[in-house]
Amino acid sequence: MDRLQGYAIFFATRRSMAGGVPRLLALPDLTDEEHAEFDRLFTELKRLRAIALADQNTVQTGGEEKRAGVSAGPWHFADDMPITIICSQVPGELRAKIPYADPNLPDYIDLYRYSDLDSLFELHGHLRAANPSSLVTLRSVGDLEADDLTTHIVLLGGVDWNRITASFLDRLELPVRQVPDWAGEKGPYFEVDEADGTRRHHATLNGADRTLVEDVAFFYRGPNINNKECTVSICNGIYARGVYGAVRALTDARFRQRNDAYLGERFADAESYSMLMRVRVEGRLVLTPDWTIDTVRLHEWPEPSDAN
């Protein structure tokens, strides 16, 4: 983008070649007329760049076009509208235990106030790459502005720390609910409405040392209830590694096309859809869920008969 800006400045004024010697003026040095020409050129160059990036991710396979790379799939928004990632915020009493999370320290790191940092790091870069013309903004629930809630929204984190996730899930009236029952015998869970009643899905922990071996994660996509021209996406889990698994399902280069294809076949033209899934954990490693494996998928909505 810096190079495109330089090209636009150079060709916006004849002064770039004054005396026959090429030079690049600073943007503030342009006249009003030259600045207007710069705006026109820069806008056109950005448009052409977006088209070029899309073309780079189109390959021919057996005479059929197949979309590849990051400029395709659910995390690409063709309308260039702003995208806002809304993260859970680590409570103050827990943040106080994290080194460098105190704003008064010289080595203060602002990102430590966000939870689900693995998921945030993974998804933020992917969204920027998939949407080079869109403004991607990061917000915690504590620093939201009204305009943030009318963009494409991506919600990271559970209902206990992310009140925006809780609010959307409540208003959407989905058949899946997250219950933060930390004091319960089996801990928090996802509850699903099924034909024969409700069913609870808990994470699996090793009984001896309480090591997480399998989390439960949730992915939802549908229209933004605050602005029907945009979308809301929810990546959620009982624990942070479930959130990460939900994100990686559509960012991992080895699985994203396969999982995206499954979404296209399974939900067709459904305006809204969701999936509850298992996320396997091996020590510190989170394994990307493969949605084409039946045992990975715990619940899907809409039901198959309603998805067409």
GROMACS .gro file of C-alpha atoms in nm:
model
  308
    1MET     CA    1   0.000   0.000   0.000
    2ASP     CA    2   0.292   0.237   0.069
    3ARG     CA    3   0.417   0.183  -0.284
    4LEU     CA    4   0.073   0.246  -0.432
    5GLN     CA    5   0.054   0.569  -0.236
    6GLY     CA    6   0.394   0.668  -0.376
    7TYR     CA    7   0.281   0.597  -0.733
    8ALA     CA    8  -0.034   0.803  -0.680
    9ILE     CA    9   0.164   1.098  -0.542
   10PHE     CA   10   0.417   1.079  -0.827
   11PHE     CA   11   0.158   1.085  -1.106
   12ALA     CA   12  -0.071   1.336  -0.934
   13THR     CA   13   0.160   1.628  -1.011
   14ARG     CA   14   0.384   1.737  -1.298
   15ARG     CA   15   0.625   1.868  -1.035
   16SER     CA   16   0.743   1.509  -0.988
   17MET     CA   17   0.946   1.554  -1.309
   18ALA     CA   18   1.041   1.920  -1.269
   19GLY     CA   19   1.375   1.985  -1.436
   20GLY     CA   20   1.375   1.641  -1.592
   21VAL     CA   21   1.479   1.475  -1.266
   22PRO     CA   22   1.220   1.243  -1.103
   23ARG     CA   23   1.143   1.307  -0.738
   24LEU     CA   24   0.868   1.211  -0.494
   25LEU     CA   25   0.696   1.493  -0.311
   26ALA     CA   26   0.554   1.451   0.036
   27LEU     CA   27   0.175   1.420   0.050
   28PRO     CA   28   0.129   1.743   0.254
   29ASP     CA   29   0.323   1.934  -0.016
   30LEU     CA   30   0.055   1.874  -0.280
   31THR     CA   31  -0.179   2.154  -0.378
   32ASP     CA   32  -0.555   2.109  -0.338
   33GLU     CA   33  -0.588   2.024  -0.708
   34GLU     CA   34  -0.299   1.778  -0.693
   35HIS     CA   35  -0.439   1.621  -0.376
   36ALA     CA   36  -0.772   1.563  -0.549
   37GLU     CA   37  -0.589   1.390  -0.834
   38PHE     CA   38  -0.393   1.184  -0.578
   39ASP     CA   39  -0.718   1.069  -0.414
   40ARG     CA   40  -0.857   0.962  -0.752
   41LEU     CA   41  -0.542   0.771  -0.849
   42PHE     CA   42  -0.494   0.608  -0.508
   43THR     CA   43  -0.856   0.488  -0.501
   44GLU     CA   44  -0.819   0.336  -0.848
   45LEU     CA   45  -0.489   0.169  -0.763
   46LYS     CA   46  -0.637   0.013  -0.449
   47ARG     CA   47  -0.930  -0.118  -0.653
   48LEU     CA   48  -0.697  -0.275  -0.908
   49ARG     CA   49  -0.485  -0.424  -0.629
   50ALA     CA   50  -0.791  -0.594  -0.478
   51ILE     CA   51  -0.880  -0.741  -0.818
   52ALA     CA   52  -0.523  -0.863  -0.870
   53LEU     CA   53  -0.514  -1.031  -0.532
   54ALA     CA   54  -0.839  -1.209  -0.609
   55ASP     CA   55  -0.706  -1.321  -0.947
   56GLN     CA   56  -0.389  -1.461  -0.787
   57ASN     CA   57  -0.607  -1.688  -0.579
   58THR     CA   58  -0.796  -1.832  -0.874
   59VAL     CA   59  -0.648  -2.141  -1.041
   60GLN     CA   60  -0.773  -2.364  -1.318
   61THR     CA   61  -0.835  -2.727  -1.221
   62GLY     CA   62  -0.973  -2.967  -1.482
   63GLY     CA   63  -1.141  -2.683  -1.670
   64GLU     CA   64  -1.319  -2.562  -1.355
   65GLU     CA   65  -1.233  -2.251  -1.156
   66LYS     CA   66  -1.135  -2.325  -0.802
   67ARG     CA   67  -1.087  -2.052  -0.545
   68ALA     CA   68  -0.770  -2.086  -0.342
   69GLY     CA   69  -0.573  -1.885  -0.089
   70VAL     CA   70  -0.712  -1.648   0.172
   71SER     CA   71  -0.915  -1.424  -0.063
   72ALA     CA   72  -1.198  -1.673  -0.060
   73GLY     CA   73  -1.419  -1.845   0.192
   74PRO     CA   74  -1.620  -1.716   0.487
   75TRP     CA   75  -1.350  -1.476   0.609
   76HIS     CA   76  -1.349  -1.279   0.282
   77PHE     CA   77  -1.607  -0.998   0.264
   78ALA     CA   78  -1.642  -0.874  -0.092
   79ASP     CA   79  -1.818  -0.549   0.001
   80ASP     CA   80  -1.503  -0.392   0.157
   81MET     CA   81  -1.705  -0.290   0.461
   82PRO     CA   82  -1.520  -0.240   0.793
   83ILE     CA   83  -1.462  -0.547   1.010
   84THR     CA   84  -1.454  -0.532   1.390
   85ILE     CA   85  -1.307  -0.808   1.606
   86ILE     CA   86  -1.461  -0.789   1.953
   87CYS     CA   87  -1.264  -0.979   2.217
   88SER     CA   88  -1.326  -1.074   2.573
   89GLN     CA   89  -1.136  -0.862   2.821
   90VAL     CA   90  -0.936  -1.026   3.099
   91PRO     CA   91  -1.084  -0.924   3.437
   92GLY     CA   92  -0.878  -0.677   3.636
   93GLU     CA   93  -0.797  -0.917   3.919
   94LEU     CA   94  -0.649  -1.167   3.674
   95ARG     CA   95  -0.476  -0.903   3.464
   96ALA     CA   96  -0.299  -0.781   3.778
   97LYS     CA   97  -0.114  -1.115   3.791
   98ILE     CA   98   0.023  -1.083   3.436
   99PRO     CA   99   0.369  -0.924   3.399
  100TYR     CA  100   0.367  -0.607   3.188
  101ALA     CA  101  -0.013  -0.577   3.201
  102ASP     CA  102   0.007  -0.270   3.427
  103PRO     CA  103  -0.011   0.053   3.221
  104ASN     CA  104   0.221   0.219   3.472
  105LEU     CA  105   0.509  -0.016   3.386
  106PRO     CA  106   0.763   0.093   3.121
  107ASP     CA  107   0.723  -0.241   2.941
  108TYR     CA  108   0.341  -0.230   2.941
  109ILE     CA  109   0.184  -0.447   2.668
  110ASP     CA  110  -0.168  -0.339   2.579
  111LEU     CA  111  -0.266  -0.672   2.419
  112TYR     CA  112  -0.249  -0.844   2.759
  113ARG     CA  113  -0.590  -0.701   2.840
  114TYR     CA  114  -0.745  -0.922   2.570
  115SER     CA  115  -0.823  -1.288   2.627
  116ASP     CA  116  -0.792  -1.555   2.355
  117LEU     CA  117  -0.469  -1.405   2.223
  118ASP     CA  118  -0.387  -1.716   2.015
  119SER     CA  119  -0.719  -1.682   1.835
  120LEU     CA  120  -0.684  -1.306   1.798
  121PHE     CA  121  -0.334  -1.330   1.651
  122GLU     CA  122  -0.441  -1.600   1.405
  123LEU     CA  123  -0.764  -1.436   1.292
  124HIS     CA  124  -0.649  -1.073   1.273
  125GLY     CA  125  -0.374  -1.155   1.023
  126HIS     CA  126  -0.605  -1.374   0.818
  127LEU     CA  127  -0.876  -1.107   0.801
  128ARG     CA  128  -0.625  -0.843   0.693
  129ALA     CA  129  -0.490  -1.071   0.419
  130ALA     CA  130  -0.835  -1.177   0.298
  131ASN     CA  131  -0.974  -0.823   0.298
  132PRO     CA  132  -0.693  -0.586   0.191
  133SER     CA  133  -0.936  -0.302   0.119
  134SER     CA  134  -1.127  -0.325   0.447
  135LEU     CA  135  -1.053  -0.155   0.776
  136VAL     CA  136  -1.001  -0.426   1.040
  137THR     CA  137  -1.043  -0.294   1.393
  138LEU     CA  138  -0.973  -0.466   1.724
  139ARG     CA  139  -1.193  -0.383   2.022
  140SER     CA  140  -1.238  -0.516   2.370
  141VAL     CA  141  -1.585  -0.513   2.521
  142GLY     CA  142  -1.470  -0.219   2.733
  143ASP     CA  143  -1.377   0.020   2.451
  144LEU     CA  144  -1.654  -0.035   2.197
  145GLU     CA  145  -1.811   0.251   2.003
  146ALA     CA  146  -2.161   0.248   1.858
  147ASP     CA  147  -2.034   0.232   1.498
  148ASP     CA  148  -1.840  -0.087   1.576
  149LEU     CA  149  -2.164  -0.279   1.620
  150THR     CA  150  -2.289  -0.203   1.267
  151THR     CA  151  -1.985  -0.339   1.079
  152HIS     CA  152  -1.899  -0.698   0.998
  153ILE     CA  153  -1.852  -0.829   1.353
  154VAL     CA  154  -1.637  -1.118   1.469
  155LEU     CA  155  -1.693  -1.218   1.831
  156LEU     CA  156  -1.415  -1.406   2.009
  157GLY     CA  157  -1.465  -1.567   2.347
  158GLY     CA  158  -1.736  -1.696   2.575
  159VAL     CA  159  -2.039  -1.547   2.740
  160ASP     CA  160  -1.877  -1.514   3.082
  161TRP     CA  161  -1.617  -1.254   2.976
  162ASN     CA  162  -1.767  -1.123   2.651
  163ARG     CA  163  -2.102  -0.960   2.717
  164ILE     CA  164  -2.144  -0.882   2.345
  165THR     CA  165  -2.127  -1.253   2.266
  166ALA     CA  166  -2.385  -1.315   2.539
  167SER     CA  167  -2.609  -1.038   2.404
  168PHE     CA  168  -2.600  -1.166   2.045
  169LEU     CA  169  -2.661  -1.527   2.146
  170ASP     CA  170  -2.959  -1.419   2.352
  171ARG     CA  171  -3.110  -1.208   2.075
  172LEU     CA  172  -3.045  -1.463   1.799
  173GLU     CA  173  -3.246  -1.730   1.984
  174LEU     CA  174  -3.037  -2.017   1.852
  175PRO     CA  175  -3.090  -2.382   1.955
  176VAL     CA  176  -2.741  -2.373   2.112
  177ARG     CA  177  -2.663  -2.197   2.440
  178GLN     CA  178  -2.342  -2.160   2.636
  179VAL     CA  179  -2.384  -2.212   3.009
  180PRO     CA  180  -2.089  -2.093   3.225
  181ASP     CA  181  -2.159  -2.335   3.509
  182TRP     CA  182  -1.810  -2.322   3.660
  183ALA     CA  183  -1.938  -2.439   4.000
  184GLY     CA  184  -2.117  -2.742   3.854
  185GLU     CA  185  -1.995  -3.098   3.888
  186LYS     CA  186  -1.882  -3.115   3.523
  187GLY     CA  187  -1.821  -2.744   3.476
  188PRO     CA  188  -1.946  -2.521   3.193
  189TYR     CA  189  -2.116  -2.666   2.888
  190PHE     CA  190  -2.304  -2.602   2.566
  191GLU     CA  191  -2.671  -2.694   2.576
  192VAL     CA  192  -2.848  -2.797   2.257
  193ASP     CA  193  -3.221  -2.819   2.187
  194GLU     CA  194  -3.296  -3.148   2.014
  195ALA     CA  195  -3.615  -3.325   1.909
  196ASP     CA  196  -3.617  -3.543   2.221
  197GLY     CA  197  -3.516  -3.270   2.468
  198THR     CA  198  -3.192  -3.092   2.553
  199ARG     CA  199  -2.841  -3.229   2.550
  200ARG     CA  200  -2.531  -3.100   2.725
  201HIS     CA  201  -2.182  -3.106   2.576
  202HIS     CA  202  -1.891  -3.072   2.820
  203ALA     CA  203  -1.520  -3.044   2.761
  204THR     CA  204  -1.316  -3.354   2.845
  205LEU     CA  205  -1.043  -3.323   3.108
  206ASN     CA  206  -0.798  -3.582   3.232
  207GLY     CA  207  -0.930  -3.692   3.570
  208ALA     CA  208  -0.594  -3.702   3.745
  209ASP     CA  209  -0.441  -3.364   3.665
  210ARG     CA  210  -0.739  -3.192   3.497
  211THR     CA  211  -0.549  -3.159   3.170
  212LEU     CA  212  -0.772  -3.055   2.880
  213VAL     CA  213  -0.786  -3.329   2.616
  214GLU     CA  214  -1.094  -3.220   2.420
  215ASP     CA  215  -1.276  -2.888   2.414
  216VAL     CA  216  -1.616  -2.801   2.268
  217ALA     CA  217  -1.628  -2.511   2.022
  218PHE     CA  218  -1.901  -2.316   1.845
  219PHE     CA  219  -1.905  -2.132   1.512
  220TYR     CA  220  -2.193  -1.914   1.392
  221ARG     CA  221  -2.242  -1.693   1.087
  222GLY     CA  222  -2.549  -1.483   1.007
  223PRO     CA  223  -2.668  -1.130   0.936
  224ASN     CA  224  -2.572  -0.860   1.183
  225ILE     CA  225  -2.892  -0.787   1.372
  226ASN     CA  226  -2.784  -0.422   1.394
  227ASN     CA  227  -2.718  -0.387   1.019
  228LYS     CA  228  -2.854  -0.648   0.778
  229GLU     CA  229  -2.599  -0.548   0.513
  230CYS     CA  230  -2.321  -0.687   0.733
  231THR     CA  231  -2.261  -1.014   0.918
  232VAL     CA  232  -2.185  -1.140   1.265
  233SER     CA  233  -1.954  -1.436   1.322
  234ILE     CA  234  -1.904  -1.607   1.656
  235CYS     CA  235  -1.601  -1.819   1.744
  236ASN     CA  236  -1.656  -1.957   2.089
  237GLY     CA  237  -1.548  -2.240   2.316
  238ILE     CA  238  -1.568  -2.362   2.671
  239TYR     CA  239  -1.197  -2.289   2.706
  240ALA     CA  240  -0.959  -2.069   2.505
  241ARG     CA  241  -0.837  -2.362   2.299
  242GLY     CA  242  -1.189  -2.429   2.180
  243VAL     CA  243  -1.206  -2.071   2.052
  244TYR     CA  244  -0.875  -2.126   1.875
  245GLY     CA  245  -1.003  -2.447   1.715
  246ALA     CA  246  -1.313  -2.268   1.582
  247VAL     CA  247  -1.090  -2.001   1.428
  248ARG     CA  248  -0.837  -2.244   1.281
  249ALA     CA  249  -1.110  -2.445   1.110
  250LEU     CA  250  -1.134  -2.169   0.848
  251THR     CA  251  -0.778  -2.025   0.856
  252ASP     CA  252  -0.556  -2.335   0.859
  253ALA     CA  253  -0.419  -2.369   0.504
  254ARG     CA  254  -0.456  -2.750   0.517
  255PHE     CA  255  -0.821  -2.751   0.623
  256ARG     CA  256  -0.987  -2.419   0.537
  257GLN     CA  257  -1.086  -2.508   0.178
  258ARG     CA  258  -1.215  -2.849   0.284
  259ASN     CA  259  -1.417  -2.702   0.571
  260ASP     CA  260  -1.540  -2.415   0.354
  261ALA     CA  261  -1.656  -2.665   0.091
  262TYR     CA  262  -1.842  -2.857   0.359
  263LEU     CA  263  -2.020  -2.538   0.468
  264GLY     CA  264  -2.120  -2.468   0.107
  265GLU     CA  265  -2.259  -2.816   0.054
  266ARG     CA  266  -2.423  -2.854   0.393
  267PHE     CA  267  -2.584  -2.513   0.434
  268ALA     CA  268  -2.622  -2.412   0.067
  269ASP     CA  269  -2.799  -2.074   0.066
  270ALA     CA  270  -2.890  -2.067   0.436
  271GLU     CA  271  -2.878  -1.707   0.559
  272SER     CA  272  -2.761  -1.819   0.904
  273TYR     CA  273  -2.590  -2.136   1.021
  274SER     CA  274  -2.396  -2.273   1.315
  275MET     CA  275  -2.184  -2.570   1.411
  276LEU     CA  276  -2.090  -2.717   1.746
  277MET     CA  277  -1.771  -2.922   1.724
  278ARG     CA  278  -1.509  -3.120   1.910
  279VAL     CA  279  -1.158  -2.971   1.932
  280ARG     CA  280  -0.888  -3.222   2.016
  281VAL     CA  281  -0.598  -3.106   2.236
  282GLU     CA  282  -0.264  -3.287   2.257
  283GLY     CA  283  -0.061  -3.131   2.537
  284ARG     CA  284  -0.016  -2.766   2.440
  285LEU     CA  285  -0.122  -2.832   2.079
  286VAL     CA  286  -0.469  -2.766   1.937
  287LEU     CA  287  -0.563  -2.986   1.641
  288THR     CA  288  -0.764  -2.814   1.370
  289PRO     CA  289  -1.113  -2.971   1.348
  290ASP     CA  290  -1.194  -3.140   1.018
  291TRP     CA  291  -1.564  -3.079   0.961
  292THR     CA  292  -1.587  -3.359   0.704
  293ILE     CA  293  -1.540  -3.614   0.987
  294ASP     CA  294  -1.880  -3.703   1.132
  295THR     CA  295  -1.758  -3.750   1.489
  296VAL     CA  296  -1.609  -3.399   1.497
  297ARG     CA  297  -1.947  -3.235   1.440
  298LEU     CA  298  -2.166  -3.239   1.751
  299HIS     CA  299  -2.458  -3.030   1.624
  300GLU     CA  300  -2.547  -2.837   1.309
  301TRP     CA  301  -2.815  -2.579   1.250
  302PRO     CA  302  -3.034  -2.545   1.049
  303GLU     CA  303  -3.134  -2.910   1.034
  304PRO     CA  304  -3.061  -3.076   0.695
  305SER     CA  305  -3.425  -3.062   0.584
  306ASP     CA  306  -3.431  -2.686   0.651
  307ALA     CA  307  -3.101  -2.595   0.490
  308ASN     CA  308  -3.219  -2.582   0.128
   0.00000   0.00000   0.00000
